[in-house]
Every structure is written in structure tokens, then in C-alpha cells.
XYZ file of C-alpha atoms in Angstrom:
498
model
C -15.805 15.771 32.701
C -14.724 15.358 29.354
C -15.125 12.176 27.651
C -11.627 11.504 26.964
C -11.205 11.311 30.744
C -11.865 7.493 32.564
C -14.909 5.176 31.020
C -17.842 5.149 32.550
C -19.204 2.151 33.588
C -22.538 0.298 32.559
C -24.042 -2.449 34.405
C -25.678 -4.388 32.042
C -23.982 -3.675 29.036
C -25.670 -7.042 26.956
C -29.719 -5.842 28.048
C -31.849 -4.530 26.104
C -31.710 -0.674 27.379
C -27.868 -1.744 27.839
C -27.711 -3.248 24.306
C -28.829 0.186 22.895
C -26.831 2.465 25.865
C -23.377 1.202 24.791
C -23.008 2.033 21.238
C -25.244 5.604 21.640
C -22.382 6.177 24.361
C -20.079 5.297 22.461
C -20.635 7.508 19.190
C -20.643 10.820 21.248
C -17.984 9.778 22.207
C -17.215 8.226 25.806
C -15.242 5.346 26.502
C -17.334 2.943 28.322
C -16.667 -0.140 29.973
C -19.298 -2.145 29.354
C -19.395 -5.275 32.543
C -21.310 -8.398 32.019
C -20.726 -12.693 33.420
C -19.603 -13.029 29.770
C -16.992 -11.018 28.306
C -17.111 -13.188 25.057
C -20.890 -12.093 25.164
C -20.105 -8.537 24.790
C -17.635 -8.914 22.677
C -20.183 -10.708 19.492
C -22.109 -7.885 19.548
C -21.621 -5.501 16.876
C -20.377 -2.565 18.498
C -17.422 -4.980 21.266
C -14.482 -3.984 18.943
C -14.609 -0.366 19.092
C -11.643 1.140 20.347
C -13.626 2.891 23.298
C -15.282 -0.198 24.854
C -13.836 -1.882 27.672
C -15.059 -5.308 28.036
C -14.356 -6.824 31.571
C -16.089 -10.232 32.609
C -16.754 -9.946 36.503
C -20.669 -11.608 38.208
C -22.678 -8.519 39.817
C -22.704 -10.562 43.163
C -19.085 -10.902 43.257
C -18.154 -7.984 45.329
C -14.700 -7.980 45.006
C -14.645 -9.090 41.394
C -17.138 -5.873 40.982
C -15.491 -3.602 42.634
C -12.432 -4.657 40.577
C -14.024 -3.885 37.133
C -15.148 -0.390 38.679
C -11.551 1.237 39.379
C -10.968 4.303 37.934
C -14.308 5.128 36.830
C -16.229 7.742 39.341
C -20.390 7.565 36.859
C -22.310 3.794 36.479
C -24.920 3.030 34.445
C -27.289 0.785 37.028
C -29.465 -1.379 34.356
C -29.573 -4.384 36.228
C -32.566 -6.417 36.972
C -33.373 -10.252 38.001
C -36.035 -10.951 36.362
C -35.471 -13.607 33.576
C -37.322 -17.240 33.259
C -36.936 -19.483 35.932
C -36.129 -16.934 38.825
C -39.535 -16.884 40.991
C -37.947 -15.019 44.326
C -36.311 -12.333 42.307
C -37.648 -9.302 44.446
C -34.201 -10.833 46.645
C -31.483 -11.424 44.084
C -31.942 -8.052 43.229
C -31.699 -6.519 46.966
C -28.208 -8.977 46.897
C -26.952 -7.341 43.967
C -27.967 -3.694 44.249
C -25.687 -4.068 47.716
C -22.930 -5.692 45.926
C -22.653 -2.734 43.561
C -23.225 -0.825 47.031
C -20.241 -2.579 48.438
C -18.022 -2.544 45.569
C -19.071 1.738 44.787
C -17.876 3.024 47.908
C -14.178 0.948 47.637
C -14.338 1.932 43.926
C -15.257 5.164 44.752
C -17.594 5.664 42.178
C -19.424 8.975 42.709
C -22.584 9.254 40.599
C -24.930 6.025 39.783
C -27.478 6.302 37.117
C -30.536 3.872 37.234
C -34.040 3.367 34.519
C -36.415 1.589 35.759
C -39.928 1.029 35.586
C -42.136 4.184 36.395
C -45.792 2.733 38.542
C -49.134 4.369 40.764
C -47.428 5.064 43.775
C -51.168 3.543 45.285
C -51.250 0.390 43.835
C -46.836 -0.231 43.306
C -46.795 -4.183 41.779
C -44.389 -6.737 43.255
C -41.076 -6.012 40.557
C -42.010 -2.360 40.950
C -41.968 -1.942 44.638
C -38.803 -4.326 44.530
C -36.865 -2.083 41.365
C -38.014 1.636 43.634
C -35.985 -0.502 46.557
C -33.577 -1.017 44.633
C -32.631 3.111 44.209
C -32.608 3.165 47.560
C -30.186 1.033 48.716
C -27.723 2.332 45.652
C -27.848 5.320 47.803
C -26.807 3.820 50.652
C -22.706 3.471 50.016
C -22.215 7.283 49.351
C -22.761 7.514 45.618
C -24.962 10.469 44.158
C -28.275 8.220 42.293
C -30.023 9.604 40.021
C -33.320 7.348 38.806
C -34.893 7.797 35.565
C -38.632 5.670 35.930
C -40.878 5.242 32.232
C -44.261 4.742 32.619
C -44.248 1.585 29.306
C -41.265 1.415 26.899
C -41.772 1.216 22.805
C -38.992 -0.365 20.513
C -38.110 -2.947 18.524
C -37.568 -6.160 20.556
C -38.494 -4.754 24.195
C -41.161 -7.302 26.079
C -44.365 -4.819 25.533
C -43.542 -4.364 21.660
C -43.246 -8.299 21.671
C -46.004 -9.168 23.367
C -48.503 -6.535 21.157
C -46.974 -7.760 18.097
C -47.506 -11.613 18.968
C -51.005 -10.523 20.273
C -52.361 -9.229 17.697
C -50.473 -11.016 14.982
C -52.774 -14.603 16.158
C -55.481 -13.550 17.529
C -58.214 -11.342 14.799
C -60.759 -12.036 18.260
C -58.666 -11.171 21.568
C -60.711 -11.075 24.532
C -59.002 -9.554 27.078
C -59.561 -8.372 31.010
C -60.368 -5.062 32.439
C -56.625 -3.455 32.283
C -57.333 -3.387 28.862
C -59.204 -0.356 29.235
C -56.918 1.260 31.591
C -54.773 3.917 30.546
C -50.808 4.247 29.928
C -48.368 6.384 28.628
C -45.320 4.755 26.709
C -42.079 6.076 25.543
C -39.604 5.786 22.619
C -36.873 3.222 23.589
C -35.119 5.539 21.022
C -35.744 9.164 23.806
C -35.525 7.154 26.877
C -31.597 6.703 24.961
C -31.195 9.948 24.708
C -32.084 10.812 28.881
C -30.355 8.228 30.053
C -27.051 9.930 28.136
C -28.232 13.333 28.408
C -27.293 13.181 31.732
C -23.812 12.948 31.284
C -24.259 15.885 30.292
C -26.597 17.989 32.916
C -24.908 17.995 36.065
C -27.950 19.008 37.646
C -29.578 15.718 37.132
C -27.220 13.911 40.140
C -29.525 12.756 43.455
C -33.019 13.434 41.225
C -35.924 11.093 40.432
C -37.438 12.301 36.644
C -40.279 10.517 34.875
C -39.796 10.006 32.124
C -43.236 8.968 28.889
C -43.737 10.052 25.854
C -46.118 12.845 24.807
C -49.204 10.324 23.597
C -51.645 8.833 26.746
C -53.530 6.179 25.549
C -55.025 3.132 26.679
C -54.235 -0.437 26.123
C -56.845 -1.043 23.572
C -55.791 1.807 21.152
C -52.348 0.625 21.309
C -53.159 -2.477 20.074
C -55.455 -0.771 17.358
C -52.309 1.244 16.618
C -49.935 -1.626 15.682
C -52.354 -3.112 14.206
C -53.115 -0.460 11.501
C -49.326 -0.075 11.276
C -48.636 -3.715 11.016
C -51.128 -3.519 7.378
C -53.975 -5.627 9.905
C -57.223 -6.241 10.099
C -58.820 -3.931 12.614
C -58.759 -6.451 15.558
C -61.730 -7.581 17.989
C -61.081 -6.530 21.711
C -63.269 -7.815 24.029
C -63.247 -6.530 27.391
C -64.914 -9.264 29.617
C -66.002 -7.842 32.945
C -63.028 -9.015 34.740
C -59.966 -8.712 36.148
C -58.407 -12.363 36.160
C -55.350 -11.516 36.671
C -53.530 -15.472 36.868
C -55.760 -16.194 33.730
C -54.218 -12.948 31.262
C -50.474 -14.248 32.562
C -51.460 -17.641 31.065
C -53.385 -16.683 28.216
C -50.620 -14.171 27.648
C -47.678 -15.886 27.976
C -49.201 -19.200 26.067
C -50.198 -16.939 22.525
C -46.979 -14.389 23.082
C -42.956 -15.191 22.818
C -42.598 -13.120 26.505
C -42.163 -16.393 28.960
C -44.255 -15.992 32.601
C -41.277 -13.902 33.867
C -41.494 -11.188 31.382
C -45.294 -11.307 31.476
C -46.170 -11.410 35.200
C -44.625 -7.703 35.935
C -45.936 -6.474 32.704
C -49.749 -7.710 33.535
C -49.615 -6.272 37.020
C -48.361 -3.195 35.461
C -51.025 -2.963 33.060
C -53.538 -3.321 35.684
C -53.136 0.316 37.119
C -52.957 3.567 35.228
C -49.427 5.002 34.777
C -49.115 8.749 34.072
C -46.329 11.096 34.731
C -46.674 13.933 37.163
C -43.451 15.356 36.473
C -42.223 17.062 33.616
C -39.143 18.285 34.931
C -36.666 16.854 32.669
C -37.495 17.828 29.550
C -36.538 21.678 30.081
C -33.988 19.771 31.028
C -32.748 18.262 28.430
C -35.230 19.116 25.678
C -35.699 16.155 22.700
C -38.374 15.378 19.683
C -40.201 12.974 21.629
C -42.050 10.460 19.376
C -45.044 9.601 19.439
C -46.410 6.430 19.890
C -47.875 5.888 16.516
C -44.274 6.760 15.359
C -41.899 4.240 18.191
C -44.702 1.854 16.635
C -43.529 2.800 12.796
C -39.290 2.698 14.316
C -40.421 -0.639 15.834
C -41.454 -2.395 12.824
C -38.885 -0.956 10.479
C -36.081 -2.893 12.508
C -37.710 -5.877 12.908
C -38.636 -5.533 8.892
C -34.808 -4.832 7.851
C -34.154 -7.672 10.441
C -32.095 -4.936 12.421
C -33.254 -5.304 15.961
C -30.335 -3.945 18.240
C -31.693 -5.159 20.890
C -33.984 -7.985 22.675
C -35.760 -8.720 25.559
C -34.814 -12.157 24.528
C -30.814 -11.367 25.094
C -31.156 -12.057 29.084
C -29.264 -14.782 29.524
C -26.571 -17.158 30.331
C -23.643 -18.032 28.543
C -21.610 -19.182 30.870
C -20.536 -23.382 31.052
C -21.007 -25.837 33.830
C -17.976 -27.700 34.652
C -19.254 -30.650 32.906
C -20.754 -28.855 29.526
C -17.026 -27.745 29.274
C -14.945 -31.217 30.220
C -13.452 -29.220 32.669
C -15.461 -31.051 35.382
C -17.291 -34.019 36.251
C -20.793 -33.815 36.710
C -22.003 -34.874 40.699
C -24.652 -37.229 38.929
C -24.528 -38.577 35.236
C -24.468 -37.245 32.325
C -26.834 -38.593 29.413
C -25.357 -38.075 26.108
C -25.896 -38.974 22.511
C -23.975 -38.551 19.452
C -25.475 -38.830 15.976
C -23.636 -38.730 12.508
C -23.498 -38.172 8.791
C -20.003 -38.456 6.704
C -20.632 -35.157 4.076
C -18.836 -34.994 0.285
C -17.733 -31.319 0.762
C -16.265 -28.923 2.659
C -17.221 -27.797 6.919
C -18.066 -24.693 5.061
C -21.481 -25.971 3.068
C -22.466 -27.879 6.112
C -21.413 -24.590 8.335
C -23.946 -22.678 6.148
C -26.559 -25.312 7.296
C -26.359 -25.366 10.854
C -26.073 -21.387 10.967
C -28.818 -21.076 9.712
C -30.525 -23.653 12.090
C -34.324 -22.780 13.674
C -36.738 -19.652 13.472
C -37.667 -18.905 10.028
C -35.631 -22.036 8.891
C -36.965 -24.022 10.910
C -34.898 -27.635 12.384
C -35.208 -29.238 8.510
C -37.518 -31.865 10.024
C -39.841 -33.165 12.502
C -41.326 -29.204 12.067
C -44.827 -30.826 14.472
C -42.411 -32.520 17.150
C -40.478 -28.649 17.797
C -43.989 -27.327 17.611
C -45.428 -29.671 20.474
C -42.818 -29.093 22.236
C -42.781 -25.682 22.079
C -46.757 -25.282 23.094
C -46.143 -27.817 26.172
C -43.440 -25.123 27.659
C -45.249 -22.421 26.758
C -48.289 -24.124 28.451
C -45.418 -24.751 31.796
C -44.539 -21.029 30.879
C -41.374 -21.409 29.169
C -40.334 -19.556 25.843
C -41.849 -21.491 23.472
C -40.406 -20.857 19.743
C -42.124 -18.397 18.864
C -39.177 -15.700 20.186
C -38.010 -17.287 17.254
C -33.806 -16.239 16.113
C -32.190 -12.556 16.174
C -30.716 -13.419 12.345
C -31.663 -15.831 9.753
C -28.402 -16.313 8.290
C -25.728 -14.644 10.820
C -25.112 -16.667 14.464
C -23.589 -15.436 17.801
C -22.987 -16.293 21.093
C -25.916 -15.241 23.558
C -27.961 -15.443 20.783
C -31.725 -16.317 21.591
C -32.399 -19.149 19.060
C -36.134 -20.558 19.778
C -35.976 -21.849 23.318
C -32.625 -22.483 22.960
C -29.382 -20.078 23.344
C -25.931 -19.937 21.896
C -23.272 -20.804 24.317
C -20.224 -21.118 21.762
C -19.926 -20.980 18.697
C -16.717 -21.324 16.476
C -16.715 -20.614 13.088
C -17.230 -23.622 10.718
C -16.505 -26.505 13.673
C -18.726 -25.992 16.110
C -22.514 -24.817 17.623
C -23.381 -25.256 20.876
C -26.768 -24.317 22.241
C -27.955 -24.421 25.854
C -31.866 -25.316 26.324
C -34.086 -22.434 27.928
C -37.423 -24.612 27.660
C -38.507 -25.577 30.914
C -37.453 -29.068 31.880
C -35.677 -31.560 34.960
C -32.644 -31.155 34.322
C -29.996 -29.195 31.685
C -30.014 -29.397 28.257
C -27.212 -28.712 25.305
C -27.514 -29.619 22.030
C -24.005 -29.207 19.783
C -23.128 -29.159 16.446
C -19.432 -30.047 15.603
C -18.102 -30.287 12.632
C -14.885 -31.918 11.366
C -12.902 -32.339 8.423
C -11.361 -35.867 6.759
C -8.409 -35.811 5.091
C -9.459 -37.237 2.738
C -11.727 -34.174 2.401
C -14.984 -35.549 3.043
C -17.068 -34.034 6.085
C -18.699 -34.750 8.878
C -21.202 -33.312 10.733
C -22.198 -34.289 14.829
C -25.604 -33.798 16.227
C -24.884 -34.503 19.883
C -27.816 -34.069 23.011
C -26.434 -33.781 26.328
C -28.931 -33.875 29.527
C -27.830 -33.403 32.783
C -31.147 -34.974 34.676
C -32.519 -33.815 38.816
C -33.249 -36.433 40.575
C -35.658 -39.378 39.399
C -37.844 -37.289 37.642
C -34.795 -35.995 34.943
C -34.287 -39.315 34.901
C -37.826 -40.189 33.208
C -37.548 -37.949 30.976
C -34.679 -38.800 29.537
C -35.699 -42.116 29.407
C -39.103 -41.149 27.954
C -37.784 -38.384 25.094
C -34.056 -40.973 24.234
C -35.929 -43.677 22.340
C -36.679 -40.266 19.607
C -33.715 -39.371 18.944
C -32.612 -41.915 16.850
C -36.279 -41.258 14.215
C -35.599 -36.968 14.910
C -31.938 -36.300 14.708
C -30.953 -38.730 12.278
C -33.639 -37.439 9.648
C -32.398 -34.161 10.803
C -29.108 -34.544 9.513
C -30.526 -36.150 6.109
C -32.459 -33.185 5.333
C -29.209 -30.821 6.564
C -27.170 -32.794 3.824
C -29.655 -32.431 1.229
C -29.699 -28.110 2.005
C -26.484 -28.355 2.036
C -26.478 -30.199 -1.378
C -23.987 -32.765 -0.289
C -23.944 -35.987 -1.327
C -24.180 -38.285 1.730
C -20.647 -41.116 2.106
C -22.070 -42.476 5.004
C -24.828 -42.211 7.641
C -26.394 -40.751 8.894
C -26.252 -42.964 12.462
C -25.601 -43.633 15.862
C -22.565 -44.071 16.774
C -23.028 -43.062 20.974
C -24.689 -43.542 23.540
C -24.733 -42.961 27.612
């Protein structure tokens, strides 16, 4: 097929790999149809308005909607995975999504599916990789030819492995680690991964094959950590390997000292316990390319971080869908708790927005830094993301962005910002910043926390934290006004409670 024929379908377009593959395909002249649960989240990407891009909203579990999204496509990239915070039985969900995709692909006439996943040790496959391998088998049940690319470990800015290494080395001068620190691995740069994926389109001989893709270096995790510290300009880290596997303790410890959640840490640690090396290098002859060394991959990743130009991240996989009670389209089954705090400023809405859009990350939350840090610390202990994952950009914000332990689920410059909590809590929590211009030329800046409790514990949780809102949010509004250099006409005050 030529690049002007029917579009190439990409499932998982806003994920870590998909977020880098789509712009490469567009750059090479392919027409691309990106499918996701939120078309707004796709459109918010830097490549979301490309003339060769089609955006279709469809849930992968909705077979009918997925089949409609696939119409007219003969080739599809399958980059979906179900591992995300709060998802325990990801293997079952992986199978459900795969079967839904197979039925939809058969109905739509998809002929070729390209599947990217991890590579494991055949003798000791982790639960996660067992599920991913099974997905590859399921995808072939509908008649489409399936090509599988399997990587031992992917190195790139925003990737789970890189973020774990970056945080671990950044926080600790002395690292206690189990025996897997001396396990050998074969990392591959994310740049090389997407080159292989996109290259399959130009090499029909890859149809129906399974390829192992790895980089040129084979080294231990200890050596990889030292390599990162060297390139990041950090003092050499002392790694003390304990004569124990302490698998569960490793997961808890990594989650505590890194911004990567347990949902991503667990499968990563499971894979680190066993040596994973590529035994098959056929793809290097089919698609020759320069393979970055581990040092070069780390340098490229650090450059993305330093320039604040991280193209995609493992933190991007968060839903931006709103329940009916949050968007006002339906009533919640149980009462929703809500507070409204407001301050009236002498200035334009843009003045207030410039402060609101910079909240979180390195800029902090303007007041109560210790309280926010304590909440983030508790969240990390319980297995949540905590505050350490920060935000994508310092002074711009887009739909779907991660913002500490929040997700941006609504943004309308310069009037509103809606955040959905991804911290662990017994209920659904949202925080809205609303900016309204008054006829007299002044501006109202409001903070509106809302919470839908789950059962008794959810109600108890709200009753415990609600009293702190008066101090925290009123003081935050006062400091935000100061940061905006706007005179306060009235407030901050609590104008409603529910």
C-alpha cells in the first residue's frame, strides 16, 4: 500500500509508545486514524491537529464502536495495555480488550495487526508477560495476520524504567537492593522501538512473525544505575546488594522512592528478577538502523527532560472521562460533598489564569506545601502516585496531562481547570478552578473541591479532611492572588458547603 491509501489505525495512541509512534507515522506521510476513549485528549497533543490525522473516540471494550472506528483500515497497531493505577486483575481485562478487538477487526476487515509488548525469559515468564503473550495469540484468532515485536526493556524519557532509575538515583546516595540488581538486561532506546514499529509498514515480509528487539548493550541493572548517575552528573551511587530476593519489599520500596505507581512497578520488578536477552536478531537484517547504546539512550532521555520536551510518558495513561454527576448531566446515586471558596480580584481573568495554569509540579500549590507533601507521602505508602511525578510542562497545561496526583480532565482558557484525583481515596475526588469576569471589571477566582464517597469509609474520609479546607483553600487563594500581583477586593471566603 502507499502512504495515501486508507489510514493506519493506532489503538493506544495516547500511551507512551503510541504517543511517539503517531507523530513519526505522520512525519513519514502516512494517514493515521488514532482511536481512544477521549477524542479531546488526542486532539490536545502537539500533533492533534495534523491534516493527515483522523481522531475517533471509541472504548476498546465496546466492540460495535471499535468496529465502526476500524472501517476502511487494513492495518492496525495494537498498543493497548490495561496496567494502570487501581487495576488489579489486568490479565482478565487484557483478554477482554483483545477479544473485543478481534471481533471488531473481523467485522471491519482488518488484515494485519502489529502488536508491541515486552520480552520475558521463557523459563520464568511474569504474570504480566504471560497475559501479554496471550493477547498476541488472541489477536490472531479473527483471521488477521499478527506481527509481534517484543522488547526486554525500553529506555526513554517518560518511560516507567527510566523514571524509576531517574528517581532512585536522584533520591538515594546509598541504595539497598535485592539480588536482581546484578541481573543482566538488554535495553533498547524508545527511538529504535518506534523505528522498528513504523518500519514494519514498509516490510510486508514481517507479517505473521515474532521478533525480539533489543539494543547493542548487555549489562546489569547495577551498571545501568551507575551509567545514569554518570550522565546525570550525580556522585557515584553506592549499591549494596542484599542476599535476598525480597520481592514484595522491592515493590513497596521502589513505589515509595519513585513516582512510578505500584501498578507499573510490580510487573517491572517481576521482569527484573530474571535475565532477559534477545536470542533472535533477524529484524536487524530486515530493518537495519543505528541502535543507540544505553549511554546514548540515557543522554537523549535526559535532554528531553532538561528541555521540558518529554513527548510522551507512562503517566499519560489516565482517563479523562467524567461521570454524569461531575459534568452535571446526571444525579449521583449518593450525595456529593462540595465546597466553594472564592476571592474577588482587581484584574482580568487572564491574570488569574496565568497563576492557575502553573499550579503543581515544581511551582507547588502556593500554600500548605507540607500538607500536600504529607498527603503525597501517605499516597505513596498506600501504592498511589504521590506528588513526585510532577507535571508535563511548567507553564502550559492540556487535557489529559498528569499534575502530581491529579489528572487534567477539563481545561478552558482562561476560565476553568478541572482536576480528577488519582490518589488512593475511598471515593471520587475533583478539584475545579473557575474564573469569572464581573461587570465591574473585577474577577472572581473560585476553588471547588467535590467528592463522591464510597460507603461509610468515604463519608468518614470527607468528614476528616473537610475542616482543613477552610485553612488550606482560603490561604491558597490568598497566595495565588499574591502570585498574580492582583489586589484582593474581597475574600477569600467560603461561600457554600454541601
